[in-house]
Amino acid sequence: MQRLSEQILAHAEGLPEGRPVSAKSLLHLGNRAAVDQALSRLAERGQLIRAGRGVYLRPVTSRFGTRSPSVEQAVEALASQRGEVIVSSGAAAANTLGLTTQVPVRSVYLTSGRTRKMNLGKQVVELRHAPRWQLALANRPAGEAVRALAWLGPEKAEAALLALKRKLPQTTFNELVAAAPQLPTWLARSVGKAAHG
């Protein structure tokens, strides 16, 4: 009979790259205390990466050595596993849309879950709880625009909206206008001015 740690490793190797392994998903192999202990030992040996409380990832091995899975893959997998909405931060969205030339140094994501940090090797990914309106259009271009505008703030929102009206496809801008009732008053007013005035 295989040892518990070998069974856990076999399970982890059968998962796609970046898919997290949690203690709760391994309870069919043993009781919670034994699974937690085995996961902890595997992390100490470097066979799994402890990404956060109760969340582990299998390192990716290539001819160049081992590395952590990509941040995007890990965040996406965590979102589907935990049932959370996780999206890029407003600073990253503003950079992607060309509203700022600043490139975010830290990996920050907004989440519908609690605020926490996730470690991927030497990289720390910060997950910050965000209000529902910032997560409303999740992974759509209009949602990216909402997060970028929230990050820019009331002073820069109107100028940014005029730039977005020129850059974004009309359907995406219309989606942003349709979402205005969900937004805070200052942002809804700016979106209305850009759309109708």
Short mmCIF file of C-alpha atoms in Angstrom, two decimals:
data_model
loop_
_atom_site.label_atom_id
_atom_site.label_comp_id
_atom_site.label_asym_id
_atom_site.label_seq_id
_atom_site.Cartn_x
_atom_site.Cartn_y
_atom_site.Cartn_z
CA MET A 1 0.00 0.00 0.00
CA GLN A 2 1.29 3.47 -0.90
CA ARG A 3 2.15 5.92 1.83
CA LEU A 4 -0.15 8.93 2.17
CA SER A 5 2.49 11.40 0.91
CA GLU A 6 3.03 9.27 -2.24
CA GLN A 7 -0.73 9.17 -2.85
CA ILE A 8 -0.93 12.96 -2.47
CA LEU A 9 1.95 13.46 -4.90
CA ALA A 10 0.35 11.10 -7.41
CA HIS A 11 -2.91 13.06 -7.10
CA ALA A 12 -1.08 16.41 -7.56
CA GLU A 13 0.79 15.15 -10.62
CA GLY A 14 -2.50 14.20 -12.26
CA LEU A 15 -3.73 17.80 -12.04
CA PRO A 16 -3.11 20.48 -14.71
CA GLU A 17 -0.26 22.94 -14.12
CA GLY A 18 -1.13 25.61 -11.57
CA ARG A 19 -4.15 23.76 -10.12
CA PRO A 20 -4.01 24.02 -6.32
CA VAL A 21 -4.20 21.04 -4.00
CA SER A 22 -6.09 21.58 -0.77
CA ALA A 23 -6.38 19.39 2.28
CA LYS A 24 -10.16 19.27 1.87
CA SER A 25 -9.83 17.78 -1.61
CA LEU A 26 -7.66 14.94 -0.22
CA LEU A 27 -9.87 13.69 2.60
CA HIS A 28 -10.65 10.54 0.60
CA LEU A 29 -7.01 9.51 1.22
CA GLY A 30 -7.00 9.86 5.00
CA ASN A 31 -8.16 11.88 7.99
CA ARG A 32 -7.61 15.65 8.11
CA ALA A 33 -4.70 15.62 10.58
CA ALA A 34 -2.78 13.01 8.56
CA VAL A 35 -3.41 14.86 5.28
CA ASP A 36 -2.30 18.19 6.79
CA GLN A 37 0.86 16.61 8.15
CA ALA A 38 1.68 14.90 4.85
CA LEU A 39 1.14 18.16 2.93
CA SER A 40 3.39 19.99 5.37
CA ARG A 41 6.15 17.40 4.96
CA LEU A 42 5.89 17.52 1.16
CA ALA A 43 6.23 21.32 1.29
CA GLU A 44 9.29 21.08 3.57
CA ARG A 45 10.92 18.70 1.06
CA GLY A 46 10.14 21.05 -1.84
CA GLN A 47 7.84 18.56 -3.57
CA LEU A 48 4.89 20.94 -3.14
CA ILE A 49 4.78 24.72 -2.73
CA ARG A 50 2.68 26.12 0.12
CA ALA A 51 0.80 28.97 -1.55
CA GLY A 52 -1.34 29.92 1.43
CA ARG A 53 -3.25 28.49 4.35
CA GLY A 54 -4.36 25.03 3.28
CA VAL A 55 -3.43 25.60 -0.38
CA TYR A 56 -0.51 23.85 -2.07
CA LEU A 57 0.80 23.83 -5.64
CA ARG A 58 2.93 21.36 -7.53
CA PRO A 59 6.17 22.96 -8.78
CA VAL A 60 6.66 22.90 -12.55
CA THR A 61 9.72 20.93 -13.65
CA SER A 62 11.39 21.64 -16.96
CA ARG A 63 14.83 21.11 -18.42
CA PHE A 64 15.84 24.42 -16.80
CA GLY A 65 14.92 23.24 -13.30
CA THR A 66 11.86 23.69 -11.14
CA ARG A 67 9.76 26.82 -10.79
CA SER A 68 6.44 27.92 -9.39
CA PRO A 69 3.40 27.89 -11.70
CA SER A 70 2.54 31.25 -13.28
CA VAL A 71 0.70 33.74 -11.09
CA GLU A 72 -2.22 33.94 -13.53
CA GLN A 73 -2.70 30.16 -13.57
CA ALA A 74 -2.51 29.89 -9.79
CA VAL A 75 -4.95 32.78 -9.23
CA GLU A 76 -7.40 31.43 -11.81
CA ALA A 77 -7.30 27.96 -10.28
CA LEU A 78 -7.72 29.36 -6.76
CA ALA A 79 -10.75 31.35 -7.90
CA SER A 80 -12.44 28.29 -9.38
CA GLN A 81 -11.56 26.10 -6.39
CA ARG A 82 -12.82 28.57 -3.78
CA GLY A 83 -15.73 29.96 -5.81
CA GLU A 84 -14.41 33.51 -5.59
CA VAL A 85 -14.20 36.27 -8.16
CA ILE A 86 -10.53 37.25 -8.52
CA VAL A 87 -9.48 39.95 -11.00
CA SER A 88 -6.44 42.12 -11.67
CA SER A 89 -6.03 45.29 -9.64
CA GLY A 90 -7.00 48.76 -10.84
CA ALA A 91 -3.35 49.73 -11.40
CA ALA A 92 -2.78 46.71 -13.67
CA ALA A 93 -6.05 47.41 -15.51
CA ALA A 94 -5.11 51.09 -16.04
CA ASN A 95 -1.74 50.01 -17.45
CA THR A 96 -3.34 47.42 -19.76
CA LEU A 97 -5.80 50.00 -21.10
CA GLY A 98 -3.02 52.55 -21.67
CA LEU A 99 -4.36 55.02 -19.10
CA THR A 100 -1.03 55.06 -17.24
CA THR A 101 2.54 54.16 -18.06
CA GLN A 102 3.19 52.96 -14.52
CA VAL A 103 3.78 49.23 -14.37
CA PRO A 104 2.72 47.69 -11.05
CA VAL A 105 5.72 46.18 -9.26
CA ARG A 106 3.73 43.95 -6.89
CA SER A 107 1.23 41.34 -7.94
CA VAL A 108 -2.08 42.54 -6.51
CA TYR A 109 -5.47 41.04 -7.33
CA LEU A 110 -8.94 42.01 -6.13
CA THR A 111 -11.13 39.28 -4.69
CA SER A 112 -14.64 38.71 -3.41
CA GLY A 113 -13.06 36.61 -0.64
CA ARG A 114 -11.01 37.72 2.32
CA THR A 115 -7.77 39.71 2.09
CA ARG A 116 -4.72 37.44 2.21
CA LYS A 117 -1.33 36.71 0.71
CA MET A 118 -0.36 33.78 -1.48
CA ASN A 119 3.27 32.71 -1.84
CA LEU A 120 4.45 31.33 -5.17
CA GLY A 121 8.07 30.48 -4.58
CA LYS A 122 9.76 33.81 -3.92
CA GLN A 123 6.89 35.84 -5.33
CA VAL A 124 4.16 37.13 -3.02
CA VAL A 125 0.72 37.68 -4.54
CA GLU A 126 -1.60 39.94 -2.59
CA LEU A 127 -5.32 39.23 -2.74
CA ARG A 128 -7.34 42.22 -1.51
CA HIS A 129 -11.03 42.14 -0.71
CA ALA A 130 -12.84 44.55 -3.03
CA PRO A 131 -16.35 46.01 -3.06
CA ARG A 132 -18.86 44.20 -5.28
CA TRP A 133 -19.08 47.05 -7.83
CA GLN A 134 -15.37 46.66 -8.69
CA LEU A 135 -15.92 42.97 -9.40
CA ALA A 136 -19.24 43.45 -11.26
CA LEU A 137 -18.04 42.84 -14.81
CA ALA A 138 -15.25 40.49 -13.64
CA ASN A 139 -13.05 39.39 -16.54
CA ARG A 140 -14.62 41.54 -19.25
CA PRO A 141 -12.97 44.61 -20.84
CA ALA A 142 -15.69 46.85 -19.35
CA GLY A 143 -14.85 45.46 -15.88
CA GLU A 144 -11.20 46.27 -16.47
CA ALA A 145 -12.25 49.84 -17.31
CA VAL A 146 -14.27 50.08 -14.07
CA ARG A 147 -11.28 48.96 -11.97
CA ALA A 148 -8.92 51.31 -13.80
CA LEU A 149 -11.29 54.26 -13.23
CA ALA A 150 -11.67 53.35 -9.54
CA TRP A 151 -7.88 53.30 -9.21
CA LEU A 152 -7.48 56.65 -11.01
CA GLY A 153 -10.09 58.27 -8.74
CA PRO A 154 -12.66 61.07 -9.18
CA GLU A 155 -10.09 63.70 -10.27
CA LYS A 156 -8.83 61.79 -13.31
CA ALA A 157 -11.93 59.74 -14.19
CA GLU A 158 -13.54 62.12 -16.69
CA ALA A 159 -10.39 62.57 -18.80
CA ALA A 160 -9.77 58.80 -18.68
CA LEU A 161 -13.36 58.10 -19.75
CA LEU A 162 -12.98 60.32 -22.82
CA ALA A 163 -9.81 58.39 -23.73
CA LEU A 164 -11.62 55.09 -23.16
CA LYS A 165 -14.53 56.20 -25.34
CA ARG A 166 -12.08 56.64 -28.22
CA LYS A 167 -10.10 53.43 -27.52
CA LEU A 168 -12.73 50.85 -26.55
CA PRO A 169 -15.07 49.19 -29.03
CA GLN A 170 -18.55 50.75 -28.91
CA THR A 171 -20.11 47.55 -27.48
CA THR A 172 -17.62 47.54 -24.57
CA PHE A 173 -18.24 51.23 -23.84
CA ASN A 174 -22.01 50.59 -23.96
CA GLU A 175 -21.54 47.76 -21.45
CA LEU A 176 -19.70 50.20 -19.16
CA VAL A 177 -22.56 52.72 -19.50
CA ALA A 178 -25.13 49.99 -18.75
CA ALA A 179 -23.23 49.11 -15.54
CA ALA A 180 -23.36 52.74 -14.29
CA PRO A 181 -26.22 52.13 -11.79
CA GLN A 182 -24.01 49.63 -9.91
CA LEU A 183 -21.14 52.13 -9.59
CA PRO A 184 -20.56 54.75 -6.88
CA THR A 185 -22.18 58.13 -7.53
CA TRP A 186 -18.99 59.95 -8.58
CA LEU A 187 -18.14 57.29 -11.15
CA ALA A 188 -21.73 56.89 -12.43
CA ARG A 189 -21.89 60.68 -12.96
CA SER A 190 -18.59 60.66 -14.90
CA VAL A 191 -19.72 57.72 -17.06
CA GLY A 192 -23.01 59.51 -17.80
CA LYS A 193 -21.18 62.71 -18.82
CA ALA A 194 -18.84 60.79 -21.12
CA ALA A 195 -21.71 58.85 -22.69
CA HIS A 196 -24.30 61.60 -23.14
CA GLY A 197 -22.53 64.89 -22.80
#
